[in-house]
Structure formats: C-alpha cells, structure tokens
Amino acid sequence: MEIEFSAKNAIDFFQTFAGLFDAEVKGNTFSLPIHIGNGSGTFFEIEDGLSFFIYDVQLNTTSTLKRKGISESKYFPIICWFSYDKIEQTTGDEKKLISKDSPYGIFLASPKIDFSYLIPAKSRIIVFTITITPDWLRENISNKSNSKLLKLLESNKPFAVYEEISFNMARYLEKHTKMELEDMVSLILLRSDVLNFIALFISAVEIRTNTSAATTINHIDIQKLFAVREILTSE
C-alpha cells in the first residue's frame, strides 16, 4: 500500500492521517479499522503554536507513507520515533534506518521537503509528533539573537535535522506509551512533559550546531555505538 499526503498545520495532519486509513474519529482520537490494522492516535492542541500528536499503530500490510512538502506552512514537526522496530526513512536520495535506539530517533523537518517511510506489516509504530511555529519558539526562548534553531526555522529554506533520543528526553514522553490514549494524564502534565522534552531537544541541537567535534566522528562508528546501546537497554 502506498499513501501520499501533505498538511498545512497540525490538526490538518491529524485529520488527513485518519482519513487516509479510513479511521473513525471521535473528538481528538481516531481508531484504525480492523481491515487496515489496529491501534489509535490522539491529538492535543496544547497552546497557540504548539501541538502534540501520538499514534501507536500496527498495519496489516507493508505500506509506504509519502509526505509531500508544501511552501506555505509555518508549522514544523518534531517527529520522535519510540518504536524498537527499524523503519526505513527516505529524504531525497538519503536513506536511514530509524528507531528509538538509532542516532536518528528525532527528525525535525522543514515543511518544504518531501520524505517517506517504509512501514513493514505488523510492525508496532509508536510516534510522537510535536509541532511548533517560529513565532512560538521566539516567544519561549531567551537568547533569540543567537539561537541557531530559530534562525533555521525563520530561514525559509528546506532542511532536515536529526537527533538521538537521549535518556532524559525519553523519560518525559515514554510514560505516555504505557497508557491507554483515552486515559491520558491531564493536559497540564502533558504540557509540562512536552515543554521539558522540547527544552532538551533545543539544547542538543544548539550544542551540536555550535561544535565541530561531532563532524569528525565516523558514521559507521556512531551506528556501532547505538547498536551496543540497543543490546544493553533490551537486557
């Protein structure tokens, strides 16, 4: 199965995603029909310029999801993969295997770029997507003039940023994978967890963009390090 989609904002993405899979939507939650797979997704508009979307699904057939970039959107998705099953992501000519324990667990994408995912049948897919706008980021950081991330979001250029999911990042969101979506904690606690996660993510991106040391690490060595971490955390 091959599905192509695009979205101008966070709620548009939620509704489009549900519609593509013929899912029943009740309030801010959808459930997959049996002929498509099983699982559900929930959307929260936390505040103006900040939203949160979680989906935990399994598809019956191997599927390719293609996101087509658009030029007029001001919404930037921070896509966080909490799946242990490895998924192939293609961005331009670049292919990466992504999972919670890969170096590419977090993907911040410009609205302008195309990317796709190859989802194997019966793989459990757990994804958190946090959507922010440049205006929201500007209002919530103190060092606006020196923020590399803010400059990137305001540059109007296509880009893709990858980051690992650190232990401290994971603890703020992982608790929500262990709950039934309809029993999610209060919006206040969810907002706190999302903001803590974003703060750690921004710090990681700012540090990485301000150091040249990381560029000297061999890509294969990084993959080996994460393979070892995956073995240790699974024991």
PDB file of C-alpha atoms in Angstrom:
ATOM      1  CA  MET A   1       0.000   0.000   0.000  1.00  0.00           C
ATOM      2  CA  GLU A   2       1.301   3.461  -0.909  1.00  0.00           C
ATOM      3  CA  ILE A   3      -0.153   6.608   0.639  1.00  0.00           C
ATOM      4  CA  GLU A   4       0.758  10.190  -0.218  1.00  0.00           C
ATOM      5  CA  PHE A   5      -0.216  13.146   1.950  1.00  0.00           C
ATOM      6  CA  SER A   6       0.553  16.751   2.838  1.00  0.00           C
ATOM      7  CA  ALA A   7      -0.683  19.038   5.596  1.00  0.00           C
ATOM      8  CA  LYS A   8      -0.687  22.785   6.234  1.00  0.00           C
ATOM      9  CA  ASN A   9      -0.868  22.526  10.011  1.00  0.00           C
ATOM     10  CA  ALA A  10      -1.019  20.065  12.889  1.00  0.00           C
ATOM     11  CA  ILE A  11      -4.770  19.479  13.031  1.00  0.00           C
ATOM     12  CA  ASP A  12      -4.848  19.150   9.245  1.00  0.00           C
ATOM     13  CA  PHE A  13      -2.200  16.415   9.517  1.00  0.00           C
ATOM     14  CA  PHE A  14      -4.193  14.572  12.198  1.00  0.00           C
ATOM     15  CA  GLN A  15      -7.389  14.657  10.170  1.00  0.00           C
ATOM     16  CA  THR A  16      -5.590  13.751   6.935  1.00  0.00           C
ATOM     17  CA  PHE A  17      -3.764  10.848   8.565  1.00  0.00           C
ATOM     18  CA  ALA A  18      -7.006   9.458   9.999  1.00  0.00           C
ATOM     19  CA  GLY A  19      -8.802   9.868   6.666  1.00  0.00           C
ATOM     20  CA  LEU A  20      -6.084   8.087   4.701  1.00  0.00           C
ATOM     21  CA  PHE A  21      -6.611   4.963   6.792  1.00  0.00           C
ATOM     22  CA  ASP A  22     -10.405   5.184   6.845  1.00  0.00           C
ATOM     23  CA  ALA A  23     -10.172   5.603  10.619  1.00  0.00           C
ATOM     24  CA  GLU A  24     -13.089   6.542  12.828  1.00  0.00           C
ATOM     25  CA  VAL A  25     -12.519   9.880  14.573  1.00  0.00           C
ATOM     26  CA  LYS A  26     -14.121  10.620  17.933  1.00  0.00           C
ATOM     27  CA  GLY A  27     -13.209  14.011  19.349  1.00  0.00           C
ATOM     28  CA  ASN A  28      -9.418  14.210  19.221  1.00  0.00           C
ATOM     29  CA  THR A  29      -8.812  10.438  18.836  1.00  0.00           C
ATOM     30  CA  PHE A  30      -9.002   8.013  15.917  1.00  0.00           C
ATOM     31  CA  SER A  31      -9.002   4.215  15.835  1.00  0.00           C
ATOM     32  CA  LEU A  32      -7.855   2.115  12.886  1.00  0.00           C
ATOM     33  CA  PRO A  33     -10.447  -0.190  11.319  1.00  0.00           C
ATOM     34  CA  ILE A  34      -9.708  -3.912  11.512  1.00  0.00           C
ATOM     35  CA  HIS A  35      -9.134  -4.287   7.751  1.00  0.00           C
ATOM     36  CA  ILE A  36      -6.305  -1.714   7.964  1.00  0.00           C
ATOM     37  CA  GLY A  37      -4.691  -2.818  11.222  1.00  0.00           C
ATOM     38  CA  ASN A  38      -5.043  -1.939  14.883  1.00  0.00           C
ATOM     39  CA  GLY A  39      -4.140   0.947  17.145  1.00  0.00           C
ATOM     40  CA  SER A  40      -5.090   4.565  17.572  1.00  0.00           C
ATOM     41  CA  GLY A  41      -3.895   8.152  17.603  1.00  0.00           C
ATOM     42  CA  THR A  42      -4.673  11.226  19.688  1.00  0.00           C
ATOM     43  CA  PHE A  43      -4.157  14.932  19.019  1.00  0.00           C
ATOM     44  CA  PHE A  44      -3.739  17.759  21.536  1.00  0.00           C
ATOM     45  CA  GLU A  45      -3.600  21.473  20.776  1.00  0.00           C
ATOM     46  CA  ILE A  46      -1.557  22.467  23.828  1.00  0.00           C
ATOM     47  CA  GLU A  47      -1.384  26.193  23.079  1.00  0.00           C
ATOM     48  CA  ASP A  48      -1.173  28.503  20.106  1.00  0.00           C
ATOM     49  CA  GLY A  49       1.794  27.343  18.021  1.00  0.00           C
ATOM     50  CA  LEU A  50       2.366  24.127  19.992  1.00  0.00           C
ATOM     51  CA  SER A  51       0.621  20.806  19.438  1.00  0.00           C
ATOM     52  CA  PHE A  52       1.171  17.149  20.310  1.00  0.00           C
ATOM     53  CA  PHE A  53       0.152  14.066  18.364  1.00  0.00           C
ATOM     54  CA  ILE A  54       0.765  10.447  19.381  1.00  0.00           C
ATOM     55  CA  TYR A  55      -0.048   7.361  17.377  1.00  0.00           C
ATOM     56  CA  ASP A  56       0.522   3.731  18.277  1.00  0.00           C
ATOM     57  CA  VAL A  57      -0.477   1.503  15.362  1.00  0.00           C
ATOM     58  CA  GLN A  58       0.190  -1.731  13.508  1.00  0.00           C
ATOM     59  CA  LEU A  59      -0.688  -2.034   9.819  1.00  0.00           C
ATOM     60  CA  ASN A  60      -1.815  -5.292   8.219  1.00  0.00           C
ATOM     61  CA  THR A  61       0.191  -4.725   5.028  1.00  0.00           C
ATOM     62  CA  THR A  62       3.593  -3.254   4.268  1.00  0.00           C
ATOM     63  CA  SER A  63       2.978   0.411   3.459  1.00  0.00           C
ATOM     64  CA  THR A  64       4.854   3.417   2.113  1.00  0.00           C
ATOM     65  CA  LEU A  65       3.853   6.791   3.564  1.00  0.00           C
ATOM     66  CA  LYS A  66       4.988   9.759   1.467  1.00  0.00           C
ATOM     67  CA  ARG A  67       4.871  13.286   2.884  1.00  0.00           C
ATOM     68  CA  LYS A  68       4.834  15.907   0.131  1.00  0.00           C
ATOM     69  CA  GLY A  69       6.349  19.222   1.103  1.00  0.00           C
ATOM     70  CA  ILE A  70       4.401  22.469   0.842  1.00  0.00           C
ATOM     71  CA  SER A  71       5.701  26.025   0.738  1.00  0.00           C
ATOM     72  CA  GLU A  72       3.052  27.984   2.617  1.00  0.00           C
ATOM     73  CA  SER A  73       3.091  26.218   6.007  1.00  0.00           C
ATOM     74  CA  LYS A  74       4.631  27.769   9.148  1.00  0.00           C
ATOM     75  CA  TYR A  75       4.345  24.566  11.187  1.00  0.00           C
ATOM     76  CA  PHE A  76       7.469  22.477  11.856  1.00  0.00           C
ATOM     77  CA  PRO A  77       7.027  18.863  13.031  1.00  0.00           C
ATOM     78  CA  ILE A  78       9.472  17.324  15.514  1.00  0.00           C
ATOM     79  CA  ILE A  79       8.914  13.622  14.834  1.00  0.00           C
ATOM     80  CA  CYS A  80      10.016  11.316  17.664  1.00  0.00           C
ATOM     81  CA  TRP A  81      10.208   7.574  16.977  1.00  0.00           C
ATOM     82  CA  PHE A  82       9.619   5.398  20.037  1.00  0.00           C
ATOM     83  CA  SER A  83       9.380   2.168  18.011  1.00  0.00           C
ATOM     84  CA  TYR A  84      12.012  -0.515  18.508  1.00  0.00           C
ATOM     85  CA  ASP A  85      11.253  -1.946  15.052  1.00  0.00           C
ATOM     86  CA  LYS A  86      13.505  -0.262  12.496  1.00  0.00           C
ATOM     87  CA  ILE A  87      11.769   1.770   9.792  1.00  0.00           C
ATOM     88  CA  GLU A  88      13.348   2.942   6.539  1.00  0.00           C
ATOM     89  CA  GLN A  89      13.089   6.685   6.007  1.00  0.00           C
ATOM     90  CA  THR A  90      13.952   8.319   2.680  1.00  0.00           C
ATOM     91  CA  THR A  91      14.682  12.038   2.399  1.00  0.00           C
ATOM     92  CA  GLY A  92      15.802  12.985  -1.103  1.00  0.00           C
ATOM     93  CA  ASP A  93      18.494  10.455  -2.039  1.00  0.00           C
ATOM     94  CA  GLU A  94      19.300   9.665   1.589  1.00  0.00           C
ATOM     95  CA  LYS A  95      18.014   6.546   3.314  1.00  0.00           C
ATOM     96  CA  LYS A  96      18.210   5.932   7.063  1.00  0.00           C
ATOM     97  CA  LEU A  97      17.001   3.181   9.376  1.00  0.00           C
ATOM     98  CA  ILE A  98      15.229   4.885  12.233  1.00  0.00           C
ATOM     99  CA  SER A  99      14.022   3.658  15.613  1.00  0.00           C
ATOM    100  CA  LYS A 100      14.129   4.728  19.228  1.00  0.00           C
ATOM    101  CA  ASP A 101      17.678   3.378  19.570  1.00  0.00           C
ATOM    102  CA  SER A 102      19.080   4.757  16.333  1.00  0.00           C
ATOM    103  CA  PRO A 103      21.042   8.023  16.015  1.00  0.00           C
ATOM    104  CA  TYR A 104      18.044   9.364  14.080  1.00  0.00           C
ATOM    105  CA  GLY A 105      15.226   8.910  16.596  1.00  0.00           C
ATOM    106  CA  ILE A 106      14.170  12.565  16.296  1.00  0.00           C
ATOM    107  CA  PHE A 107      13.532  14.204  12.940  1.00  0.00           C
ATOM    108  CA  LEU A 108      12.826  17.930  12.592  1.00  0.00           C
ATOM    109  CA  ALA A 109      11.652  18.634   9.065  1.00  0.00           C
ATOM    110  CA  SER A 110      11.092  21.788   7.105  1.00  0.00           C
ATOM    111  CA  PRO A 111       7.538  21.907   5.714  1.00  0.00           C
ATOM    112  CA  LYS A 112       9.097  22.267   2.261  1.00  0.00           C
ATOM    113  CA  ILE A 113      10.815  18.886   1.984  1.00  0.00           C
ATOM    114  CA  ASP A 114       9.474  15.513   0.824  1.00  0.00           C
ATOM    115  CA  PHE A 115      10.166  12.374   2.814  1.00  0.00           C
ATOM    116  CA  SER A 116       8.756   8.874   3.078  1.00  0.00           C
ATOM    117  CA  TYR A 117       8.590   5.890   5.397  1.00  0.00           C
ATOM    118  CA  LEU A 118       8.534   2.196   4.517  1.00  0.00           C
ATOM    119  CA  ILE A 119       6.414   0.557   7.235  1.00  0.00           C
ATOM    120  CA  PRO A 120       6.653  -3.263   7.413  1.00  0.00           C
ATOM    121  CA  ALA A 121       3.446  -5.164   8.044  1.00  0.00           C
ATOM    122  CA  LYS A 122       2.688  -5.906  11.715  1.00  0.00           C
ATOM    123  CA  SER A 123       5.475  -3.629  12.984  1.00  0.00           C
ATOM    124  CA  ARG A 124       4.410  -1.676  16.044  1.00  0.00           C
ATOM    125  CA  ILE A 125       4.775   2.015  15.234  1.00  0.00           C
ATOM    126  CA  ILE A 126       4.889   4.421  18.169  1.00  0.00           C
ATOM    127  CA  VAL A 127       5.462   8.031  17.162  1.00  0.00           C
ATOM    128  CA  PHE A 128       5.157  11.331  18.974  1.00  0.00           C
ATOM    129  CA  THR A 129       4.945  14.416  16.777  1.00  0.00           C
ATOM    130  CA  ILE A 130       5.371  17.813  18.416  1.00  0.00           C
ATOM    131  CA  THR A 131       4.589  20.717  16.124  1.00  0.00           C
ATOM    132  CA  ILE A 132       5.963  24.212  16.711  1.00  0.00           C
ATOM    133  CA  THR A 133       5.990  27.508  14.825  1.00  0.00           C
ATOM    134  CA  PRO A 134       8.798  30.079  14.610  1.00  0.00           C
ATOM    135  CA  ASP A 135       6.588  32.563  16.469  1.00  0.00           C
ATOM    136  CA  TRP A 136       6.084  30.121  19.344  1.00  0.00           C
ATOM    137  CA  LEU A 137       9.815  29.404  19.569  1.00  0.00           C
ATOM    138  CA  ARG A 138      10.688  33.107  19.527  1.00  0.00           C
ATOM    139  CA  GLU A 139       8.288  33.780  22.392  1.00  0.00           C
ATOM    140  CA  ASN A 140       9.631  30.935  24.524  1.00  0.00           C
ATOM    141  CA  ILE A 141      13.420  31.245  24.317  1.00  0.00           C
ATOM    142  CA  SER A 142      15.526  33.915  25.959  1.00  0.00           C
ATOM    143  CA  ASN A 143      18.551  34.063  23.656  1.00  0.00           C
ATOM    144  CA  LYS A 144      16.683  34.862  20.453  1.00  0.00           C
ATOM    145  CA  SER A 145      19.506  36.601  18.590  1.00  0.00           C
ATOM    146  CA  ASN A 146      21.936  33.690  18.977  1.00  0.00           C
ATOM    147  CA  SER A 147      19.572  30.744  18.517  1.00  0.00           C
ATOM    148  CA  LYS A 148      20.702  28.650  15.560  1.00  0.00           C
ATOM    149  CA  LEU A 149      17.440  26.725  15.623  1.00  0.00           C
ATOM    150  CA  LEU A 150      15.296  29.853  15.459  1.00  0.00           C
ATOM    151  CA  LYS A 151      17.373  31.175  12.571  1.00  0.00           C
ATOM    152  CA  LEU A 152      16.909  27.864  10.796  1.00  0.00           C
ATOM    153  CA  LEU A 153      13.133  27.920  11.229  1.00  0.00           C
ATOM    154  CA  GLU A 154      12.954  31.517  10.016  1.00  0.00           C
ATOM    155  CA  SER A 155      15.283  30.966   7.063  1.00  0.00           C
ATOM    156  CA  ASN A 156      12.501  29.819   4.715  1.00  0.00           C
ATOM    157  CA  LYS A 157      14.878  27.138   3.418  1.00  0.00           C
ATOM    158  CA  PRO A 158      14.274  23.382   3.123  1.00  0.00           C
ATOM    159  CA  PHE A 159      16.175  21.420   5.766  1.00  0.00           C
ATOM    160  CA  ALA A 160      16.170  18.251   7.870  1.00  0.00           C
ATOM    161  CA  VAL A 161      17.696  17.864  11.343  1.00  0.00           C
ATOM    162  CA  TYR A 162      18.292  14.519  13.066  1.00  0.00           C
ATOM    163  CA  GLU A 163      18.977  13.995  16.750  1.00  0.00           C
ATOM    164  CA  GLU A 164      19.162  10.999  19.040  1.00  0.00           C
ATOM    165  CA  ILE A 165      16.587  10.410  21.765  1.00  0.00           C
ATOM    166  CA  SER A 166      18.588  10.745  24.968  1.00  0.00           C
ATOM    167  CA  PHE A 167      17.612   9.009  28.196  1.00  0.00           C
ATOM    168  CA  ASN A 168      16.462  12.301  29.707  1.00  0.00           C
ATOM    169  CA  MET A 169      14.374  13.131  26.640  1.00  0.00           C
ATOM    170  CA  ALA A 170      12.751   9.703  26.603  1.00  0.00           C
ATOM    171  CA  ARG A 171      11.588   9.817  30.217  1.00  0.00           C
ATOM    172  CA  TYR A 172       9.310  12.785  29.531  1.00  0.00           C
ATOM    173  CA  LEU A 173       7.396  11.135  26.697  1.00  0.00           C
ATOM    174  CA  GLU A 174       7.827   7.406  27.207  1.00  0.00           C
ATOM    175  CA  LYS A 175       5.346   7.311  30.091  1.00  0.00           C
ATOM    176  CA  HIS A 176       2.599   8.114  27.601  1.00  0.00           C
ATOM    177  CA  THR A 177       3.266   4.964  25.569  1.00  0.00           C
ATOM    178  CA  LYS A 178       2.309   2.868  28.586  1.00  0.00           C
ATOM    179  CA  MET A 179      -1.174   4.332  28.917  1.00  0.00           C
ATOM    180  CA  GLU A 180      -4.389   3.897  27.054  1.00  0.00           C
ATOM    181  CA  LEU A 181      -4.820   7.023  24.986  1.00  0.00           C
ATOM    182  CA  GLU A 182      -8.254   7.712  26.393  1.00  0.00           C
ATOM    183  CA  ASP A 183      -6.735   7.672  29.900  1.00  0.00           C
ATOM    184  CA  MET A 184      -4.032  10.238  29.155  1.00  0.00           C
ATOM    185  CA  VAL A 185      -2.940  12.392  32.058  1.00  0.00           C
ATOM    186  CA  SER A 186      -4.204  15.937  32.377  1.00  0.00           C
ATOM    187  CA  LEU A 187      -3.288  18.476  29.727  1.00  0.00           C
ATOM    188  CA  ILE A 188      -1.287  20.395  32.336  1.00  0.00           C
ATOM    189  CA  LEU A 189       1.050  17.459  32.998  1.00  0.00           C
ATOM    190  CA  LEU A 190       1.247  16.628  29.302  1.00  0.00           C
ATOM    191  CA  ARG A 191       2.174  20.249  28.547  1.00  0.00           C
ATOM    192  CA  SER A 192       4.909  20.097  31.195  1.00  0.00           C
ATOM    193  CA  ASP A 193       6.358  16.902  29.707  1.00  0.00           C
ATOM    194  CA  VAL A 194       6.292  18.278  26.164  1.00  0.00           C
ATOM    195  CA  LEU A 195       7.974  21.524  27.212  1.00  0.00           C
ATOM    196  CA  ASN A 196      10.707  19.649  29.083  1.00  0.00           C
ATOM    197  CA  PHE A 197      11.295  17.458  26.043  1.00  0.00           C
ATOM    198  CA  ILE A 198      11.498  20.488  23.728  1.00  0.00           C
ATOM    199  CA  ALA A 199      13.944  22.234  26.075  1.00  0.00           C
ATOM    200  CA  LEU A 200      16.299  19.237  25.974  1.00  0.00           C
ATOM    201  CA  PHE A 201      15.930  18.896  22.212  1.00  0.00           C
ATOM    202  CA  ILE A 202      16.694  22.585  21.611  1.00  0.00           C
ATOM    203  CA  SER A 203      19.741  22.369  23.881  1.00  0.00           C
ATOM    204  CA  ALA A 204      21.034  19.325  21.988  1.00  0.00           C
ATOM    205  CA  VAL A 205      20.553  20.985  18.609  1.00  0.00           C
ATOM    206  CA  GLU A 206      22.145  24.271  19.708  1.00  0.00           C
ATOM    207  CA  ILE A 207      25.178  22.488  21.170  1.00  0.00           C
ATOM    208  CA  ARG A 208      25.628  20.331  18.077  1.00  0.00           C
ATOM    209  CA  THR A 209      25.375  23.275  15.688  1.00  0.00           C
ATOM    210  CA  ASN A 210      27.983  25.165  17.738  1.00  0.00           C
ATOM    211  CA  THR A 211      30.631  22.443  17.782  1.00  0.00           C
ATOM    212  CA  SER A 212      32.742  20.972  15.020  1.00  0.00           C
ATOM    213  CA  ALA A 213      33.839  17.943  17.026  1.00  0.00           C
ATOM    214  CA  ALA A 214      30.804  15.873  16.090  1.00  0.00           C
ATOM    215  CA  THR A 215      31.642  16.071  12.398  1.00  0.00           C
ATOM    216  CA  THR A 216      34.865  14.112  12.966  1.00  0.00           C
ATOM    217  CA  ILE A 217      33.041  11.008  14.232  1.00  0.00           C
ATOM    218  CA  ASN A 218      32.758   8.291  11.633  1.00  0.00           C
ATOM    219  CA  HIS A 219      29.156   7.472  10.646  1.00  0.00           C
ATOM    220  CA  ILE A 220      29.797   3.721  10.954  1.00  0.00           C
ATOM    221  CA  ASP A 221      31.230   4.203  14.460  1.00  0.00           C
ATOM    222  CA  ILE A 222      28.067   6.025  15.506  1.00  0.00           C
ATOM    223  CA  GLN A 223      25.937   3.148  14.212  1.00  0.00           C
ATOM    224  CA  LYS A 224      28.052   0.673  16.207  1.00  0.00           C
ATOM    225  CA  LEU A 225      27.682   2.711  19.391  1.00  0.00           C
ATOM    226  CA  PHE A 226      23.906   2.768  19.065  1.00  0.00           C
ATOM    227  CA  ALA A 227      23.813  -0.954  18.287  1.00  0.00           C
ATOM    228  CA  VAL A 228      25.613  -1.606  21.578  1.00  0.00           C
ATOM    229  CA  ARG A 229      23.202   0.692  23.441  1.00  0.00           C
ATOM    230  CA  GLU A 230      20.230  -1.167  21.954  1.00  0.00           C
ATOM    231  CA  ILE A 231      21.590  -4.501  23.212  1.00  0.00           C
ATOM    232  CA  LEU A 232      22.254  -3.122  26.706  1.00  0.00           C
ATOM    233  CA  THR A 233      18.834  -1.473  27.082  1.00  0.00           C
ATOM    234  CA  SER A 234      16.996  -4.598  25.914  1.00  0.00           C
ATOM    235  CA  GLU A 235      18.521  -6.792  28.627  1.00  0.00           C
TER     236      GLU A 235
END
